Amino acid sequence: MIAPNRGEVWLVDLGLAAKVRPCLILSVPFEDQDRALISVIPHTTSPRNSRFEVRIEARFLRPGVFDTQSLVTIPKAKLMRKLGDLSSEQLAAVEKSVRLWLGL
């Protein structure tokens, strides 16, 4: 499997409760000596109008938001397939929300 890159959106199996959904890759690619873990932000079509939600329009996504409060780290094996890439402006908007959520 190709290594995922920051800013890509992949279909990810987040388990029974969270189900399979698009997720934004937030972490940088890992190397051989690193753990094969990837930090992602899930996309949801059920927004709550939270200040930690970022609405992104992309041809490969249904209308919805990336919920930065749901930041999660998963093993690479949970990645199913790449859906597309966010623009640098879209990625910057999500990163801004992550910094707000983490108090950075």
mmCIF file with all atom_site columns, C-alpha atoms in Angstrom:
data_model
loop_
_atom_site.group_PDB
_atom_site.id
_atom_site.type_symbol
_atom_site.label_atom_id
_atom_site.label_alt_id
_atom_site.label_comp_id
_atom_site.label_asym_id
_atom_site.label_entity_id
_atom_site.label_seq_id
_atom_site.pdbx_PDB_ins_code
_atom_site.Cartn_x
_atom_site.Cartn_y
_atom_site.Cartn_z
_atom_site.occupancy
_atom_site.B_iso_or_equiv
_atom_site.pdbx_formal_charge
_atom_site.auth_seq_id
_atom_site.auth_comp_id
_atom_site.auth_asym_id
_atom_site.auth_atom_id
_atom_site.pdbx_PDB_model_num
ATOM 1   C CA . MET A 1 1   ? 0.000   0.000  0.000  1.00 0.00 ? 1   MET A CA 1
ATOM 2   C CA . ILE A 1 2   ? 1.181   3.506  -0.787 1.00 0.00 ? 2   ILE A CA 1
ATOM 3   C CA . ALA A 1 3   ? 2.057   5.597  2.258  1.00 0.00 ? 3   ALA A CA 1
ATOM 4   C CA . PRO A 1 4   ? -0.550  8.284  2.960  1.00 0.00 ? 4   PRO A CA 1
ATOM 5   C CA . ASN A 1 5   ? 0.524   11.932 2.881  1.00 0.00 ? 5   ASN A CA 1
ATOM 6   C CA . ARG A 1 6   ? -0.584  14.927 4.918  1.00 0.00 ? 6   ARG A CA 1
ATOM 7   C CA . GLY A 1 7   ? -3.570  16.616 3.275  1.00 0.00 ? 7   GLY A CA 1
ATOM 8   C CA . GLU A 1 8   ? -4.934  13.495 1.594  1.00 0.00 ? 8   GLU A CA 1
ATOM 9   C CA . VAL A 1 9   ? -8.426  12.197 2.336  1.00 0.00 ? 9   VAL A CA 1
ATOM 10  C CA . TRP A 1 10  ? -8.746  8.438  2.732  1.00 0.00 ? 10  TRP A CA 1
ATOM 11  C CA . LEU A 1 11  ? -11.634 6.104  3.418  1.00 0.00 ? 11  LEU A CA 1
ATOM 12  C CA . VAL A 1 12  ? -10.883 4.682  6.891  1.00 0.00 ? 12  VAL A CA 1
ATOM 13  C CA . ASP A 1 13  ? -12.393 1.900  8.979  1.00 0.00 ? 13  ASP A CA 1
ATOM 14  C CA . LEU A 1 14  ? -12.798 3.570  12.384 1.00 0.00 ? 14  LEU A CA 1
ATOM 15  C CA . GLY A 1 15  ? -14.499 0.559  13.945 1.00 0.00 ? 15  GLY A CA 1
ATOM 16  C CA . LEU A 1 16  ? -18.044 -0.479 14.720 1.00 0.00 ? 16  LEU A CA 1
ATOM 17  C CA . ALA A 1 17  ? -19.122 2.666  16.593 1.00 0.00 ? 17  ALA A CA 1
ATOM 18  C CA . ALA A 1 18  ? -17.497 5.218  14.297 1.00 0.00 ? 18  ALA A CA 1
ATOM 19  C CA . LYS A 1 19  ? -17.937 3.183  11.063 1.00 0.00 ? 19  LYS A CA 1
ATOM 20  C CA . VAL A 1 20  ? -16.150 3.597  7.736  1.00 0.00 ? 20  VAL A CA 1
ATOM 21  C CA . ARG A 1 21  ? -15.818 7.251  6.781  1.00 0.00 ? 21  ARG A CA 1
ATOM 22  C CA . PRO A 1 22  ? -13.566 9.706  4.943  1.00 0.00 ? 22  PRO A CA 1
ATOM 23  C CA . CYS A 1 23  ? -10.694 11.017 7.061  1.00 0.00 ? 23  CYS A CA 1
ATOM 24  C CA . LEU A 1 24  ? -8.111  13.717 6.504  1.00 0.00 ? 24  LEU A CA 1
ATOM 25  C CA . ILE A 1 25  ? -4.506  12.586 7.009  1.00 0.00 ? 25  ILE A CA 1
ATOM 26  C CA . LEU A 1 26  ? -2.922  15.032 9.443  1.00 0.00 ? 26  LEU A CA 1
ATOM 27  C CA . SER A 1 27  ? 0.384   13.349 10.274 1.00 0.00 ? 27  SER A CA 1
ATOM 28  C CA . VAL A 1 28  ? 3.507   13.270 8.140  1.00 0.00 ? 28  VAL A CA 1
ATOM 29  C CA . PRO A 1 29  ? 4.634   9.966  6.587  1.00 0.00 ? 29  PRO A CA 1
ATOM 30  C CA . PHE A 1 30  ? 6.355   7.633  9.033  1.00 0.00 ? 30  PHE A CA 1
ATOM 31  C CA . GLU A 1 31  ? 9.720   5.989  8.432  1.00 0.00 ? 31  GLU A CA 1
ATOM 32  C CA . ASP A 1 32  ? 10.842  2.379  8.958  1.00 0.00 ? 32  ASP A CA 1
ATOM 33  C CA . GLN A 1 33  ? 11.928  2.944  12.577 1.00 0.00 ? 33  GLN A CA 1
ATOM 34  C CA . ASP A 1 34  ? 8.641   4.714  13.466 1.00 0.00 ? 34  ASP A CA 1
ATOM 35  C CA . ARG A 1 35  ? 5.399   3.102  14.545 1.00 0.00 ? 35  ARG A CA 1
ATOM 36  C CA . ALA A 1 36  ? 2.999   2.645  11.622 1.00 0.00 ? 36  ALA A CA 1
ATOM 37  C CA . LEU A 1 37  ? 0.463   5.072  13.123 1.00 0.00 ? 37  LEU A CA 1
ATOM 38  C CA . ILE A 1 38  ? -1.402  7.862  11.367 1.00 0.00 ? 38  ILE A CA 1
ATOM 39  C CA . SER A 1 39  ? -3.324  10.790 12.875 1.00 0.00 ? 39  SER A CA 1
ATOM 40  C CA . VAL A 1 40  ? -6.571  11.546 11.074 1.00 0.00 ? 40  VAL A CA 1
ATOM 41  C CA . ILE A 1 41  ? -9.582  13.828 11.371 1.00 0.00 ? 41  ILE A CA 1
ATOM 42  C CA . PRO A 1 42  ? -12.910 12.188 10.511 1.00 0.00 ? 42  PRO A CA 1
ATOM 43  C CA . HIS A 1 43  ? -15.435 13.750 8.142  1.00 0.00 ? 43  HIS A CA 1
ATOM 44  C CA . THR A 1 44  ? -19.080 13.738 9.200  1.00 0.00 ? 44  THR A CA 1
ATOM 45  C CA . THR A 1 45  ? -22.306 14.573 7.381  1.00 0.00 ? 45  THR A CA 1
ATOM 46  C CA . SER A 1 46  ? -24.002 15.321 10.721 1.00 0.00 ? 46  SER A CA 1
ATOM 47  C CA . PRO A 1 47  ? -22.501 18.630 11.866 1.00 0.00 ? 47  PRO A CA 1
ATOM 48  C CA . ARG A 1 48  ? -23.346 20.169 15.247 1.00 0.00 ? 48  ARG A CA 1
ATOM 49  C CA . ASN A 1 49  ? -22.307 23.708 14.271 1.00 0.00 ? 49  ASN A CA 1
ATOM 50  C CA . SER A 1 50  ? -19.332 23.539 16.620 1.00 0.00 ? 50  SER A CA 1
ATOM 51  C CA . ARG A 1 51  ? -16.463 25.998 16.306 1.00 0.00 ? 51  ARG A CA 1
ATOM 52  C CA . PHE A 1 52  ? -14.220 22.933 15.863 1.00 0.00 ? 52  PHE A CA 1
ATOM 53  C CA . GLU A 1 53  ? -15.927 21.826 12.646 1.00 0.00 ? 53  GLU A CA 1
ATOM 54  C CA . VAL A 1 54  ? -14.511 22.839 9.274  1.00 0.00 ? 54  VAL A CA 1
ATOM 55  C CA . ARG A 1 55  ? -16.739 22.736 6.222  1.00 0.00 ? 55  ARG A CA 1
ATOM 56  C CA . ILE A 1 56  ? -14.751 21.664 3.159  1.00 0.00 ? 56  ILE A CA 1
ATOM 57  C CA . GLU A 1 57  ? -16.166 21.296 -0.314 1.00 0.00 ? 57  GLU A CA 1
ATOM 58  C CA . ALA A 1 58  ? -14.541 18.682 -2.521 1.00 0.00 ? 58  ALA A CA 1
ATOM 59  C CA . ARG A 1 59  ? -15.879 16.624 -5.411 1.00 0.00 ? 59  ARG A CA 1
ATOM 60  C CA . PHE A 1 60  ? -15.025 13.379 -3.567 1.00 0.00 ? 60  PHE A CA 1
ATOM 61  C CA . LEU A 1 61  ? -16.867 14.315 -0.314 1.00 0.00 ? 61  LEU A CA 1
ATOM 62  C CA . ARG A 1 62  ? -20.550 14.497 0.530  1.00 0.00 ? 62  ARG A CA 1
ATOM 63  C CA . PRO A 1 63  ? -21.595 17.793 2.147  1.00 0.00 ? 63  PRO A CA 1
ATOM 64  C CA . GLY A 1 64  ? -20.350 17.835 5.723  1.00 0.00 ? 64  GLY A CA 1
ATOM 65  C CA . VAL A 1 65  ? -17.474 18.871 7.976  1.00 0.00 ? 65  VAL A CA 1
ATOM 66  C CA . PHE A 1 66  ? -14.157 17.686 9.357  1.00 0.00 ? 66  PHE A CA 1
ATOM 67  C CA . ASP A 1 67  ? -14.604 17.457 13.137 1.00 0.00 ? 67  ASP A CA 1
ATOM 68  C CA . THR A 1 68  ? -11.258 18.409 14.667 1.00 0.00 ? 68  THR A CA 1
ATOM 69  C CA . GLN A 1 69  ? -12.470 17.388 18.143 1.00 0.00 ? 69  GLN A CA 1
ATOM 70  C CA . SER A 1 70  ? -12.479 13.817 16.855 1.00 0.00 ? 70  SER A CA 1
ATOM 71  C CA . LEU A 1 71  ? -8.751  13.735 16.086 1.00 0.00 ? 71  LEU A CA 1
ATOM 72  C CA . VAL A 1 72  ? -7.659  10.084 16.334 1.00 0.00 ? 72  VAL A CA 1
ATOM 73  C CA . THR A 1 73  ? -4.497  8.054  15.747 1.00 0.00 ? 73  THR A CA 1
ATOM 74  C CA . ILE A 1 74  ? -4.945  4.750  13.937 1.00 0.00 ? 74  ILE A CA 1
ATOM 75  C CA . PRO A 1 75  ? -2.773  1.944  12.564 1.00 0.00 ? 75  PRO A CA 1
ATOM 76  C CA . LYS A 1 76  ? -2.019  2.120  8.852  1.00 0.00 ? 76  LYS A CA 1
ATOM 77  C CA . ALA A 1 77  ? -3.971  -1.117 8.356  1.00 0.00 ? 77  ALA A CA 1
ATOM 78  C CA . LYS A 1 78  ? -7.253  0.809  8.925  1.00 0.00 ? 78  LYS A CA 1
ATOM 79  C CA . LEU A 1 79  ? -6.774  2.801  5.696  1.00 0.00 ? 79  LEU A CA 1
ATOM 80  C CA . MET A 1 80  ? -8.902  1.473  2.864  1.00 0.00 ? 80  MET A CA 1
ATOM 81  C CA . ARG A 1 81  ? -8.359  3.725  -0.177 1.00 0.00 ? 81  ARG A CA 1
ATOM 82  C CA . LYS A 1 82  ? -7.432  7.264  -1.106 1.00 0.00 ? 82  LYS A CA 1
ATOM 83  C CA . LEU A 1 83  ? -10.341 9.506  -2.082 1.00 0.00 ? 83  LEU A CA 1
ATOM 84  C CA . GLY A 1 84  ? -8.520  12.727 -3.002 1.00 0.00 ? 84  GLY A CA 1
ATOM 85  C CA . ASP A 1 85  ? -6.426  15.661 -1.837 1.00 0.00 ? 85  ASP A CA 1
ATOM 86  C CA . LEU A 1 86  ? -7.316  18.918 -0.093 1.00 0.00 ? 86  LEU A CA 1
ATOM 87  C CA . SER A 1 87  ? -5.850  22.164 -1.374 1.00 0.00 ? 87  SER A CA 1
ATOM 88  C CA . SER A 1 88  ? -3.248  23.915 0.753  1.00 0.00 ? 88  SER A CA 1
ATOM 89  C CA . GLU A 1 89  ? -5.886  26.516 1.713  1.00 0.00 ? 89  GLU A CA 1
ATOM 90  C CA . GLN A 1 90  ? -8.340  23.820 2.811  1.00 0.00 ? 90  GLN A CA 1
ATOM 91  C CA . LEU A 1 91  ? -5.646  22.028 4.830  1.00 0.00 ? 91  LEU A CA 1
ATOM 92  C CA . ALA A 1 92  ? -4.662  25.330 6.471  1.00 0.00 ? 92  ALA A CA 1
ATOM 93  C CA . ALA A 1 93  ? -8.289  25.897 7.546  1.00 0.00 ? 93  ALA A CA 1
ATOM 94  C CA . VAL A 1 94  ? -8.400  22.481 9.218  1.00 0.00 ? 94  VAL A CA 1
ATOM 95  C CA . GLU A 1 95  ? -4.985  23.012 10.853 1.00 0.00 ? 95  GLU A CA 1
ATOM 96  C CA . LYS A 1 96  ? -6.218  26.325 12.287 1.00 0.00 ? 96  LYS A CA 1
ATOM 97  C CA . SER A 1 97  ? -9.176  24.539 13.876 1.00 0.00 ? 97  SER A CA 1
ATOM 98  C CA . VAL A 1 98  ? -6.882  21.829 15.296 1.00 0.00 ? 98  VAL A CA 1
ATOM 99  C CA . ARG A 1 99  ? -4.666  24.483 16.898 1.00 0.00 ? 99  ARG A CA 1
ATOM 100 C CA . LEU A 1 100 ? -7.758  26.143 18.402 1.00 0.00 ? 100 LEU A CA 1
ATOM 101 C CA . TRP A 1 101 ? -8.969  22.796 19.788 1.00 0.00 ? 101 TRP A CA 1
ATOM 102 C CA . LEU A 1 102 ? -5.557  21.938 21.251 1.00 0.00 ? 102 LEU A CA 1
ATOM 103 C CA . GLY A 1 103 ? -5.008  25.443 22.640 1.00 0.00 ? 103 GLY A CA 1
ATOM 104 C CA . LEU A 1 104 ? -1.870  26.048 20.585 1.00 0.00 ? 104 LEU A CA 1
#
